[in-house]
Short mmCIF file of C-alpha atoms in Angstrom, two decimals:
data_model
loop_
_atom_site.label_atom_id
_atom_site.label_comp_id
_atom_site.label_asym_id
_atom_site.label_seq_id
_atom_site.Cartn_x
_atom_site.Cartn_y
_atom_site.Cartn_z
CA UNK A 216 -0.26 -0.12 0.04
CA UNK A 217 1.32 3.55 -1.10
CA UNK A 218 2.32 5.50 2.19
CA UNK A 219 2.54 8.93 1.30
CA UNK A 220 4.14 11.10 3.86
CA UNK A 221 4.24 14.66 1.81
CA UNK A 222 2.55 17.42 0.44
CA UNK A 223 2.21 18.56 -3.08
CA UNK A 224 3.28 22.22 -3.63
CA UNK A 225 4.53 24.05 -6.77
CA UNK A 226 5.07 20.46 -8.14
CA UNK A 227 7.00 19.03 -5.98
CA UNK A 228 6.48 17.02 -2.49
CA UNK A 229 7.45 18.37 0.63
CA UNK A 230 7.07 18.26 4.11
CA UNK A 231 5.89 20.83 6.27
CA UNK A 232 7.06 23.90 8.10
CA UNK A 233 6.34 22.35 11.86
CA UNK A 234 8.36 19.22 11.25
CA UNK A 235 4.96 17.73 12.98
CA UNK A 236 2.69 14.64 11.67
CA UNK A 237 -0.89 13.27 11.55
CA UNK A 238 -1.50 9.55 12.16
CA UNK A 239 -4.15 7.95 10.47
CA UNK A 240 -4.77 5.07 11.79
CA UNK A 241 -7.52 1.90 10.52
CA UNK A 242 -11.19 2.54 12.26
CA UNK A 243 -11.57 -1.26 12.05
CA UNK A 244 -8.32 -1.93 14.12
CA UNK A 245 -6.85 1.56 15.84
CA UNK A 246 -3.42 0.09 16.99
CA UNK A 247 -2.50 -0.13 13.45
CA UNK A 248 -1.31 3.15 11.65
CA UNK A 249 -1.90 3.28 8.10
CA UNK A 250 0.32 6.12 7.16
CA UNK A 251 1.37 9.60 8.60
CA UNK A 252 1.11 12.93 7.08
CA UNK A 253 1.91 16.52 7.13
CA UNK A 254 0.37 18.65 10.32
CA UNK A 255 0.87 21.66 7.99
CA UNK A 256 0.05 25.18 9.43
CA UNK A 257 -0.79 28.73 7.68
CA UNK A 258 2.82 29.05 6.21
CA UNK A 259 2.57 25.76 4.53
CA UNK A 260 -0.98 26.71 3.41
CA UNK A 261 0.37 30.35 2.27
CA UNK A 262 3.26 28.81 -0.08
CA UNK A 263 -0.09 26.85 -2.03
CA UNK A 264 -1.56 29.97 -2.47
CA UNK A 265 1.23 31.81 -3.75
CA UNK A 266 1.97 28.84 -6.01
CA UNK A 267 -1.38 28.22 -7.28
CA UNK A 268 -1.63 32.28 -7.98
CA UNK A 269 1.75 32.14 -9.97
CA UNK A 270 0.51 29.39 -12.17
CA UNK A 271 -2.93 30.60 -12.89
CA UNK A 272 -2.15 32.89 -16.00
CA UNK A 273 -0.67 30.40 -17.74
CA UNK A 274 -3.18 27.30 -17.18
CA UNK A 275 -5.77 30.13 -17.98
CA UNK A 276 -4.37 30.61 -21.53
CA UNK A 277 -3.97 26.68 -21.79
CA UNK A 278 -6.48 25.66 -24.38
CA UNK A 279 -9.48 23.85 -23.15
CA UNK A 280 -8.80 20.28 -25.12
CA UNK A 281 -5.19 20.54 -23.85
CA UNK A 282 -6.78 20.85 -20.12
CA UNK A 283 -8.74 18.06 -20.88
CA UNK A 284 -6.11 15.49 -21.96
CA UNK A 285 -4.45 15.86 -18.63
CA UNK A 286 -7.89 14.95 -16.82
CA UNK A 287 -8.23 12.12 -19.34
CA UNK A 288 -4.64 10.62 -18.71
CA UNK A 289 -4.73 11.14 -15.17
CA UNK A 290 -8.06 9.29 -15.03
CA UNK A 291 -6.30 6.54 -17.06
CA UNK A 292 -3.76 6.39 -14.70
CA UNK A 293 -6.30 5.85 -11.55
CA UNK A 294 -8.13 3.42 -13.57
CA UNK A 295 -4.51 1.21 -13.67
CA UNK A 296 -4.56 1.38 -9.85
CA UNK A 297 -7.93 1.02 -8.92
CA UNK A 298 -7.19 -2.07 -6.51
CA UNK A 299 -4.39 0.23 -4.28
CA UNK A 300 -6.66 3.17 -4.12
CA UNK A 301 -9.66 0.80 -3.07
CA UNK A 302 -7.02 -0.82 -0.04
CA UNK A 303 -5.87 2.83 0.76
CA UNK A 304 -10.00 4.25 1.23
CA UNK A 305 -10.80 0.65 3.23
CA UNK A 306 -7.72 1.20 5.70
CA UNK A 307 -8.28 4.89 6.25
CA UNK A 308 -11.83 5.55 5.71
CA UNK A 309 -13.12 2.27 6.67
CA UNK A 310 -15.69 1.53 3.94
CA UNK A 311 -16.76 -2.09 2.77
CA UNK A 312 -14.74 -3.18 0.04
CA UNK A 313 -17.61 -2.98 -2.81
CA UNK A 314 -18.37 0.77 -1.47
CA UNK A 315 -14.85 1.92 -1.70
CA UNK A 316 -14.38 0.10 -5.24
CA UNK A 317 -17.53 1.89 -6.57
CA UNK A 318 -15.97 5.35 -5.29
CA UNK A 319 -12.77 4.79 -6.77
CA UNK A 320 -14.45 3.68 -9.86
CA UNK A 321 -16.66 7.23 -9.68
CA UNK A 322 -13.66 8.93 -9.44
CA UNK A 323 -12.17 7.94 -12.66
CA UNK A 324 -15.46 8.29 -14.42
CA UNK A 325 -15.56 11.82 -13.12
CA UNK A 326 -12.23 12.72 -14.70
CA UNK A 327 -13.22 11.16 -17.73
CA UNK A 328 -16.23 13.10 -17.85
CA UNK A 329 -14.97 16.33 -17.44
CA UNK A 330 -12.06 15.95 -19.74
CA UNK A 331 -14.73 15.51 -22.34
CA UNK A 332 -16.39 18.45 -21.52
CA UNK A 333 -13.03 20.49 -22.11
CA UNK A 334 -14.03 21.27 -25.61
CA UNK A 335 -17.47 23.23 -25.10
CA UNK A 336 -16.24 25.99 -22.70
CA UNK A 337 -16.09 28.50 -25.46
CA UNK A 338 -19.16 30.08 -24.62
CA UNK A 339 -22.09 30.78 -27.45
CA UNK A 340 -22.70 33.34 -30.26
CA UNK A 341 -25.83 35.45 -30.29
CA UNK A 342 -27.95 37.39 -32.97
CA UNK A 343 -26.70 40.72 -32.58
CA UNK A 344 -29.44 43.98 -33.40
CA UNK A 345 -26.53 45.71 -35.08
CA UNK A 346 -25.69 44.54 -38.77
CA UNK A 347 -21.96 45.20 -38.24
CA UNK A 348 -21.32 43.22 -34.92
CA UNK A 349 -20.82 40.21 -33.80
CA UNK A 350 -22.25 39.47 -30.23
CA UNK A 351 -20.66 36.45 -28.18
CA UNK A 352 -19.95 35.45 -24.90
CA UNK A 353 -16.90 33.65 -23.41
CA UNK A 354 -16.47 31.39 -20.58
CA UNK A 355 -13.53 32.19 -18.16
CA UNK A 356 -11.86 30.67 -15.09
CA UNK A 357 -12.73 32.54 -11.87
CA UNK A 358 -9.36 32.29 -10.22
CA UNK A 359 -7.53 30.22 -7.50
CA UNK A 360 -10.20 27.77 -6.19
CA UNK A 361 -9.76 26.80 -2.61
CA UNK A 362 -11.54 23.38 -2.00
CA UNK A 363 -11.97 21.78 1.34
CA UNK A 364 -13.10 18.33 1.51
CA UNK A 365 -14.41 15.91 3.64
CA UNK A 366 -13.71 12.37 5.17
CA UNK A 367 -17.05 10.39 4.41
CA UNK A 368 -16.37 10.17 0.47
CA UNK A 369 -12.26 11.21 0.40
CA UNK A 370 -11.86 10.64 -3.24
CA UNK A 371 -14.90 11.11 -5.10
CA UNK A 372 -15.98 14.29 -3.62
CA UNK A 373 -12.29 15.79 -3.74
CA UNK A 374 -12.92 14.61 -7.65
CA UNK A 375 -16.27 16.41 -8.83
CA UNK A 376 -14.86 19.64 -7.21
CA UNK A 377 -11.54 19.09 -8.53
CA UNK A 378 -11.99 18.04 -12.16
CA UNK A 379 -14.57 21.02 -13.14
CA UNK A 380 -12.13 23.30 -11.17
CA UNK A 381 -8.97 22.49 -13.74
CA UNK A 382 -10.92 21.78 -17.05
CA UNK A 383 -12.11 25.23 -16.51
CA UNK A 384 -8.75 26.58 -16.17
CA UNK A 385 -9.05 27.38 -12.54
CA UNK A 386 -5.56 26.36 -10.09
CA UNK A 387 -6.48 24.93 -7.13
CA UNK A 388 -5.13 24.58 -3.22
CA UNK A 389 -7.22 21.72 -1.90
CA UNK A 390 -7.12 20.45 1.97
CA UNK A 391 -8.67 17.23 2.29
CA UNK A 392 -9.82 15.81 5.84
CA UNK A 393 -7.33 14.52 8.10
CA UNK A 394 -8.53 11.31 8.66
CA UNK A 395 -8.59 9.86 5.03
CA UNK A 396 -6.42 11.91 2.76
CA UNK A 397 -3.74 9.15 1.19
CA UNK A 398 -6.42 8.74 -1.63
CA UNK A 399 -6.29 12.84 -2.45
CA UNK A 400 -2.55 11.99 -2.43
CA UNK A 401 -2.93 9.74 -5.14
CA UNK A 402 -5.03 11.96 -7.24
CA UNK A 403 -2.56 14.59 -6.66
CA UNK A 404 0.07 12.02 -8.08
CA UNK A 405 -1.46 10.76 -11.06
CA UNK A 406 -2.24 14.27 -12.15
CA UNK A 407 1.07 15.03 -11.76
CA UNK A 408 2.29 12.17 -13.69
CA UNK A 409 -0.18 12.84 -16.83
CA UNK A 410 1.79 16.27 -17.15
CA UNK A 411 -0.40 19.00 -15.20
CA UNK A 412 1.98 22.18 -14.80
CA UNK A 413 3.57 23.17 -11.50
CA UNK A 414 1.38 24.98 -9.00
CA UNK A 415 -2.04 24.28 -10.83
CA UNK A 416 -2.78 21.80 -8.12
CA UNK A 417 -1.60 22.19 -4.58
CA UNK A 418 -2.35 19.46 -1.85
CA UNK A 419 -1.74 20.41 2.24
CA UNK A 420 -2.64 18.40 4.74
CA UNK A 421 -3.56 19.68 8.38
CA UNK A 422 -6.00 21.07 10.73
CA UNK A 423 -8.83 23.19 8.95
CA UNK A 424 -8.24 25.86 11.81
CA UNK A 425 -5.15 26.53 10.28
CA UNK A 426 -4.50 25.50 6.65
CA UNK A 427 -8.58 25.50 5.40
CA UNK A 428 -8.65 28.83 7.32
CA UNK A 429 -5.69 30.08 5.21
CA UNK A 430 -7.16 29.07 2.36
CA UNK A 431 -10.64 30.48 2.76
CA UNK A 432 -9.51 33.59 3.82
CA UNK A 433 -6.47 34.39 1.70
CA UNK A 434 -6.47 37.32 -0.43
CA UNK A 435 -4.78 35.36 -3.03
CA UNK A 436 -7.77 32.91 -3.18
CA UNK A 437 -10.82 33.86 -5.51
CA UNK A 438 -13.69 30.79 -4.72
CA UNK A 439 -14.37 28.48 -1.98
CA UNK A 440 -15.96 25.03 -2.40
CA UNK A 441 -16.58 23.26 1.13
CA UNK A 442 -18.88 20.08 2.03
CA UNK A 443 -19.00 19.30 5.68
CA UNK A 444 -21.26 19.77 8.71
CA UNK A 445 -23.70 22.70 8.58
CA UNK A 446 -22.31 24.25 11.76
CA UNK A 447 -18.52 24.50 9.83
CA UNK A 448 -19.93 25.23 6.49
CA UNK A 449 -21.96 27.83 7.81
CA UNK A 450 -19.09 29.75 9.49
CA UNK A 451 -17.16 29.21 6.08
CA UNK A 452 -19.57 31.01 4.12
CA UNK A 453 -19.85 33.80 6.36
CA UNK A 454 -16.10 33.89 6.30
CA UNK A 455 -15.40 33.68 2.39
CA UNK A 456 -18.45 35.89 1.45
CA UNK A 457 -17.19 38.32 3.96
CA UNK A 458 -13.91 38.38 1.36
CA UNK A 459 -16.09 38.78 -1.57
CA UNK A 460 -15.23 35.02 -2.89
CA UNK A 461 -17.49 33.20 -4.71
CA UNK A 462 -18.80 30.47 -2.29
CA UNK A 463 -20.22 26.96 -2.55
CA UNK A 464 -21.31 24.73 0.56
CA UNK A 465 -22.84 21.44 0.75
CA UNK A 466 -23.65 20.38 4.49
CA UNK A 467 -25.66 17.96 6.34
CA UNK A 468 -28.96 16.37 5.41
CA UNK A 469 -31.56 14.75 7.88
CA UNK A 470 -33.14 12.67 5.17
CA UNK A 471 -36.72 10.99 4.91
CA UNK A 472 -38.48 8.20 2.69
CA UNK A 473 -42.04 8.16 3.03
CA UNK A 474 -43.42 4.82 2.70
CA UNK A 475 -47.15 5.39 1.61
CA UNK A 476 -50.15 3.09 1.92
CA UNK A 477 -49.80 1.72 -1.48
CA UNK A 478 -45.97 0.43 -1.01
CA UNK A 479 -44.60 -3.09 -0.90
CA UNK A 480 -43.36 -3.17 2.74
CA UNK A 481 -40.54 -5.44 1.75
CA UNK A 482 -39.67 -3.51 -1.37
CA UNK A 483 -39.92 0.20 1.05
CA UNK A 484 -37.57 -1.87 3.30
CA UNK A 485 -34.99 -2.61 1.09
CA UNK A 486 -34.70 0.84 0.00
CA UNK A 487 -34.67 2.20 3.52
CA UNK A 488 -32.00 -0.51 4.30
CA UNK A 489 -30.01 0.30 1.47
CA UNK A 490 -29.82 3.95 1.95
CA UNK A 491 -30.11 4.27 5.93
CA UNK A 492 -27.21 1.36 6.55
CA UNK A 493 -24.96 1.85 3.30
CA UNK A 494 -21.59 3.31 3.94
CA UNK A 495 -22.30 2.89 7.57
CA UNK A 496 -25.13 5.88 7.61
CA UNK A 497 -22.06 7.85 6.78
CA UNK A 498 -23.22 9.96 4.08
CA UNK A 499 -25.05 13.33 3.74
CA UNK A 500 -27.40 11.80 2.04
CA UNK A 501 -28.24 8.72 3.80
CA UNK A 502 -32.12 7.60 4.95
CA UNK A 503 -32.05 8.38 8.58
CA UNK A 504 -35.96 9.07 8.76
CA UNK A 505 -38.67 6.16 7.63
CA UNK A 506 -41.90 8.36 7.69
CA UNK A 507 -44.68 5.43 7.32
CA UNK A 508 -48.20 5.25 6.65
CA UNK A 509 -50.09 3.21 9.44
CA UNK A 510 -51.57 0.85 6.78
CA UNK A 511 -48.47 -0.82 6.17
CA UNK A 512 -46.44 0.04 9.39
CA UNK A 513 -45.71 -3.00 11.15
CA UNK A 514 -45.02 -5.16 8.08
CA UNK A 515 -42.77 -2.39 7.04
CA UNK A 516 -40.99 -2.64 10.71
CA UNK A 517 -40.87 -6.21 10.66
CA UNK A 518 -39.11 -6.51 7.23
CA UNK A 519 -36.73 -3.41 8.13
CA UNK A 520 -35.46 -5.08 11.37
CA UNK A 521 -34.89 -8.40 9.66
CA UNK A 522 -32.53 -6.62 7.34
CA UNK A 523 -30.73 -4.88 10.05
CA UNK A 524 -30.24 -7.94 11.88
CA UNK A 525 -29.02 -9.65 8.83
CA UNK A 526 -26.13 -7.35 7.80
CA UNK A 527 -22.74 -8.56 8.27
CA UNK A 528 -20.23 -6.13 10.17
CA UNK A 529 -16.80 -6.28 10.64
CA UNK A 530 -13.77 -4.87 8.48
CA UNK A 531 -14.48 -3.31 5.17
CA UNK A 532 -12.26 -5.93 3.29
CA UNK A 533 -14.58 -8.86 3.98
CA UNK A 534 -17.35 -7.48 5.49
CA UNK A 535 -21.03 -5.80 4.44
CA UNK A 536 -20.60 -3.21 6.45
CA UNK A 537 -17.40 -1.42 7.95
CA UNK A 538 -16.66 0.59 11.01
CA UNK A 539 -17.21 4.56 11.97
CA UNK A 540 -14.47 6.32 10.88
CA UNK A 541 -13.17 7.62 14.22
CA UNK A 542 -13.57 6.96 18.13
CA UNK A 543 -15.32 10.40 17.98
CA UNK A 544 -18.06 9.36 15.20
CA UNK A 545 -18.77 5.96 17.02
CA UNK A 546 -19.23 7.71 20.03
CA UNK A 547 -21.61 10.51 18.82
CA UNK A 548 -23.54 7.61 17.38
CA UNK A 549 -24.09 5.43 20.57
CA UNK A 550 -24.98 8.87 22.56
CA UNK A 551 -27.86 9.39 19.85
CA UNK A 552 -28.70 6.14 20.39
CA UNK A 553 -29.34 6.81 23.76
CA UNK A 554 -31.05 10.26 23.64
CA UNK A 555 -33.35 7.97 21.55
CA UNK A 556 -34.28 5.56 24.25
CA UNK A 557 -34.18 8.38 26.97
CA UNK A 558 -36.51 10.22 24.78
CA UNK A 559 -39.27 7.61 24.54
CA UNK A 560 -38.70 6.00 21.18
CA UNK A 561 -38.50 2.07 20.88
CA UNK A 562 -35.31 0.35 20.35
CA UNK A 563 -36.07 -2.52 17.67
CA UNK A 564 -32.76 -3.71 16.38
CA UNK A 565 -29.28 -3.10 17.28
CA UNK A 566 -28.39 0.00 19.67
CA UNK A 567 -25.20 -1.00 20.64
CA UNK A 568 -21.36 -2.42 19.73
CA UNK A 569 -21.59 -5.76 18.19
CA UNK A 570 -19.69 -8.46 19.33
CA UNK A 571 -16.95 -11.20 17.80
CA UNK A 572 -13.55 -11.42 17.39
CA UNK A 573 -13.64 -9.45 14.24
CA UNK A 574 -14.89 -6.41 15.44
CA UNK A 575 -13.31 -6.21 19.08
CA UNK A 576 -11.16 -3.51 18.52
CA UNK A 577 -12.18 -1.28 15.92
CA UNK A 578 -15.30 1.73 15.63
CA UNK A 579 -18.10 -0.82 14.97
CA UNK A 580 -22.07 -0.07 16.06
CA UNK A 581 -24.78 -2.41 15.04
CA UNK A 582 -27.88 -1.01 12.54
CA UNK A 583 -30.06 0.23 14.56
CA UNK A 584 -33.79 1.06 14.12
CA UNK A 585 -36.06 2.83 16.39
CA UNK A 586 -39.73 3.04 16.14
CA UNK A 587 -42.41 5.38 18.12
CA UNK A 588 -40.36 8.00 17.04
CA UNK A 589 -41.99 11.44 17.37
CA UNK A 590 -41.26 14.42 14.78
CA UNK A 591 -39.83 16.52 17.45
CA UNK A 592 -37.34 13.93 18.86
CA UNK A 593 -33.67 14.65 18.75
CA UNK A 594 -33.49 11.51 16.61
CA UNK A 595 -35.87 12.90 13.89
CA UNK A 596 -34.71 16.34 13.94
CA UNK A 597 -30.78 16.32 14.32
CA UNK A 598 -28.09 14.60 11.76
CA UNK A 599 -26.99 11.29 13.60
CA UNK A 600 -24.10 10.34 10.53
CA UNK A 601 -24.20 6.62 11.79
CA UNK A 602 -26.06 3.57 10.72
CA UNK A 603 -29.82 4.49 12.66
CA UNK A 604 -33.08 5.12 11.25
CA UNK A 605 -35.80 6.36 13.04
CA UNK A 606 -39.37 4.84 12.25
CA UNK A 607 -42.53 7.71 12.30
CA UNK A 608 -45.57 6.27 11.82
CA UNK A 609 -48.47 8.67 10.08
CA UNK A 610 -52.08 8.54 8.99
CA UNK A 611 -52.20 9.76 5.67
CA UNK A 612 -50.08 11.04 2.65
CA UNK A 613 -50.27 14.95 3.72
CA UNK A 614 -49.03 14.04 7.23
CA UNK A 615 -46.28 12.42 6.08
CA UNK A 616 -45.06 15.03 3.49
CA UNK A 617 -45.43 17.67 6.44
CA UNK A 618 -43.48 15.37 8.97
CA UNK A 619 -40.98 14.75 5.82
CA UNK A 620 -40.22 18.29 5.33
CA UNK A 621 -40.38 19.19 9.09
CA UNK A 622 -36.73 19.49 9.54
CA UNK A 623 -33.98 22.42 9.36
CA UNK A 624 -32.17 20.23 6.21
CA UNK A 625 -33.36 19.17 2.72
CA UNK A 626 -30.87 17.71 1.06
CA UNK A 627 -32.10 14.30 -0.40
CA UNK A 628 -35.46 12.70 -0.13
CA UNK A 629 -37.35 9.62 -1.23
CA UNK A 630 -40.81 8.30 -1.58
CA UNK A 631 -41.95 4.56 -1.90
CA UNK A 632 -45.34 3.99 -3.66
CA UNK A 633 -47.13 2.29 -6.41
CA UNK A 634 -49.47 5.27 -7.00
CA UNK A 635 -48.04 7.53 -9.94
CA UNK A 636 -49.85 10.64 -8.45
CA UNK A 637 -48.67 10.28 -4.93
CA UNK A 638 -45.01 10.43 -6.48
CA UNK A 639 -45.88 13.52 -9.05
CA UNK A 640 -47.21 15.19 -5.42
CA UNK A 641 -43.97 14.23 -3.73
CA UNK A 642 -41.95 15.75 -6.13
CA UNK A 643 -43.78 18.98 -6.38
CA UNK A 644 -44.34 19.19 -2.13
CA UNK A 645 -40.83 18.03 -0.75
CA UNK A 646 -38.19 20.41 0.54
CA UNK A 647 -35.22 18.30 -0.95
CA UNK A 648 -32.55 19.27 -3.85
CA UNK A 649 -32.40 15.47 -4.81
CA UNK A 650 -35.74 14.13 -4.73
CA UNK A 651 -36.17 10.05 -5.83
CA UNK A 652 -39.28 7.67 -6.58
CA UNK A 653 -39.00 3.91 -5.51
CA UNK A 654 -34.92 4.16 -5.15
CA UNK A 655 -32.77 4.92 -2.14
CA UNK A 656 -31.82 8.72 -0.96
CA UNK A 657 -28.15 7.86 -1.31
CA UNK A 658 -26.56 7.24 -4.53
CA UNK A 659 -25.73 9.99 -7.51
CA UNK A 660 -25.17 10.57 -11.30
CA UNK A 661 -22.16 12.33 -12.12
CA UNK A 662 -23.73 14.99 -14.71
CA UNK A 663 -26.24 16.37 -12.98
CA UNK A 664 -26.90 19.00 -10.34
CA UNK A 665 -26.42 17.69 -6.87
CA UNK A 666 -27.20 20.53 -3.69
CA UNK A 667 -29.72 21.05 -0.78
CA UNK A 668 -32.45 23.29 0.39
CA UNK A 669 -31.98 24.92 3.84
CA UNK A 670 -29.08 24.26 6.23
CA UNK A 671 -27.96 21.39 3.64
CA UNK A 672 -26.70 24.06 1.11
CA UNK A 673 -25.76 27.54 0.55
CA UNK A 674 -28.42 27.64 -1.95
CA UNK A 675 -25.79 29.38 -4.35
CA UNK A 676 -24.10 26.88 -6.54
CA UNK A 677 -24.55 23.50 -7.64
CA UNK A 678 -22.13 20.63 -7.64
CA UNK A 679 -21.61 18.33 -10.48
CA UNK A 680 -22.25 18.16 -14.21
CA UNK A 681 -22.65 21.80 -16.25
CA UNK A 682 -23.47 23.19 -12.77
CA UNK A 683 -20.49 22.68 -11.53
CA UNK A 684 -18.61 24.08 -14.56
CA UNK A 685 -20.51 27.22 -13.80
CA UNK A 686 -19.29 27.98 -10.26
CA UNK A 687 -15.93 27.85 -11.71
CA UNK A 688 -16.59 29.68 -14.31
CA UNK A 689 -17.65 33.34 -15.31
CA UNK A 690 -19.30 34.61 -18.26
CA UNK A 691 -17.65 37.62 -20.51
CA UNK A 692 -20.38 39.30 -23.16
CA UNK A 693 -18.45 40.51 -25.99
CA UNK A 694 -19.55 42.93 -28.77
CA UNK A 695 -17.13 42.55 -31.73
CA UNK A 696 -17.86 45.91 -33.93
CA UNK A 697 -15.01 45.06 -36.92
#
């Protein structure tokens, strides 16, 4: 397994000014140190910003198809290293291997997709009211992009920010999450090998309070893209907009699946279990609330409990559900389970740490189901970020919609129904940026916009596809009277 130990700044692999390091431990076996990375500070971050600013003009002037060629080559290099990247992701973040492999493949697909978009960034020609004027628009890069990315999708989320930023001509400074930075370092390595010019991408590991803060507030950065908690994201938004920067934030979720009276309870349980327990519930789009019509409630609960109890929990390399990423995340999930019980919810499945030699030392938790959850309980209102689903019983479709919308978040939502009219009403009425019919709340196509409502997003700019390119470009209108 590759164990990179340096930052990537101005085309060089270098240590930090502090000389200090961060240990990344295997969440399935915390005694195992997977790798060490620089514990960088503001000096390292400032050097990265300086390098990106210096490289900006030349990269801006590089033809789009050439930028695309480099991204395509980097994607091909990553494709040849899928097994290695998957190993790093499982060891650092803890994902089950099929989930980790899928995330790596998504990253490759993102690079190839945006490489293909590189030739479509020239703008549009418009009809002029004057006979002797050519009227057209140009799409140009904004400048230096500061990217701050999370640990739960440690390669896919950096990729869907990085690829459109680079292909549209911006230079980049990137701070990966300290819990799982290895795969981002490998992305930088692939881009370097593909011929990316020095300074165009700079990756610095270290705390958000130093590296991230410098990236966000520096006069040398022009736009900021952040994914993480709502509490931190709202501070980032305030900081960056206060500096006059273009800002995109994607944050938390409390995502519902509405199960209507026409739904098949077994199918609905499959959908909720996949959305709620997949990736150990550590996804901003994970289903944490099943809002269920009383006519199918009891049968749905029985089916969901059956699925929760059948999940094989253990180290990600050979089990269905891996550990939580850290002791702190596990502790938070167990605290929420205690809160739910104390508030009067009924524990129907899980609720503790699993038994067995394979899970003896890691940050493991059982897939958990609560019933008799009231909409105002904390378990129904606050993001847990673990494999915990609360079931809320409702008497009709309208009450279900009201309960689904009665939270501060609005990222992803789904409905399970056999009535197309109900599906259409749900799409119209739900307050969420991603809406699914008879599908789980998790899982995204890479070529369509992604973002949320309310506290799930700054509600400014969407990510992915053409929407992602719009964030990283600015339009110039040209009146050519020649």
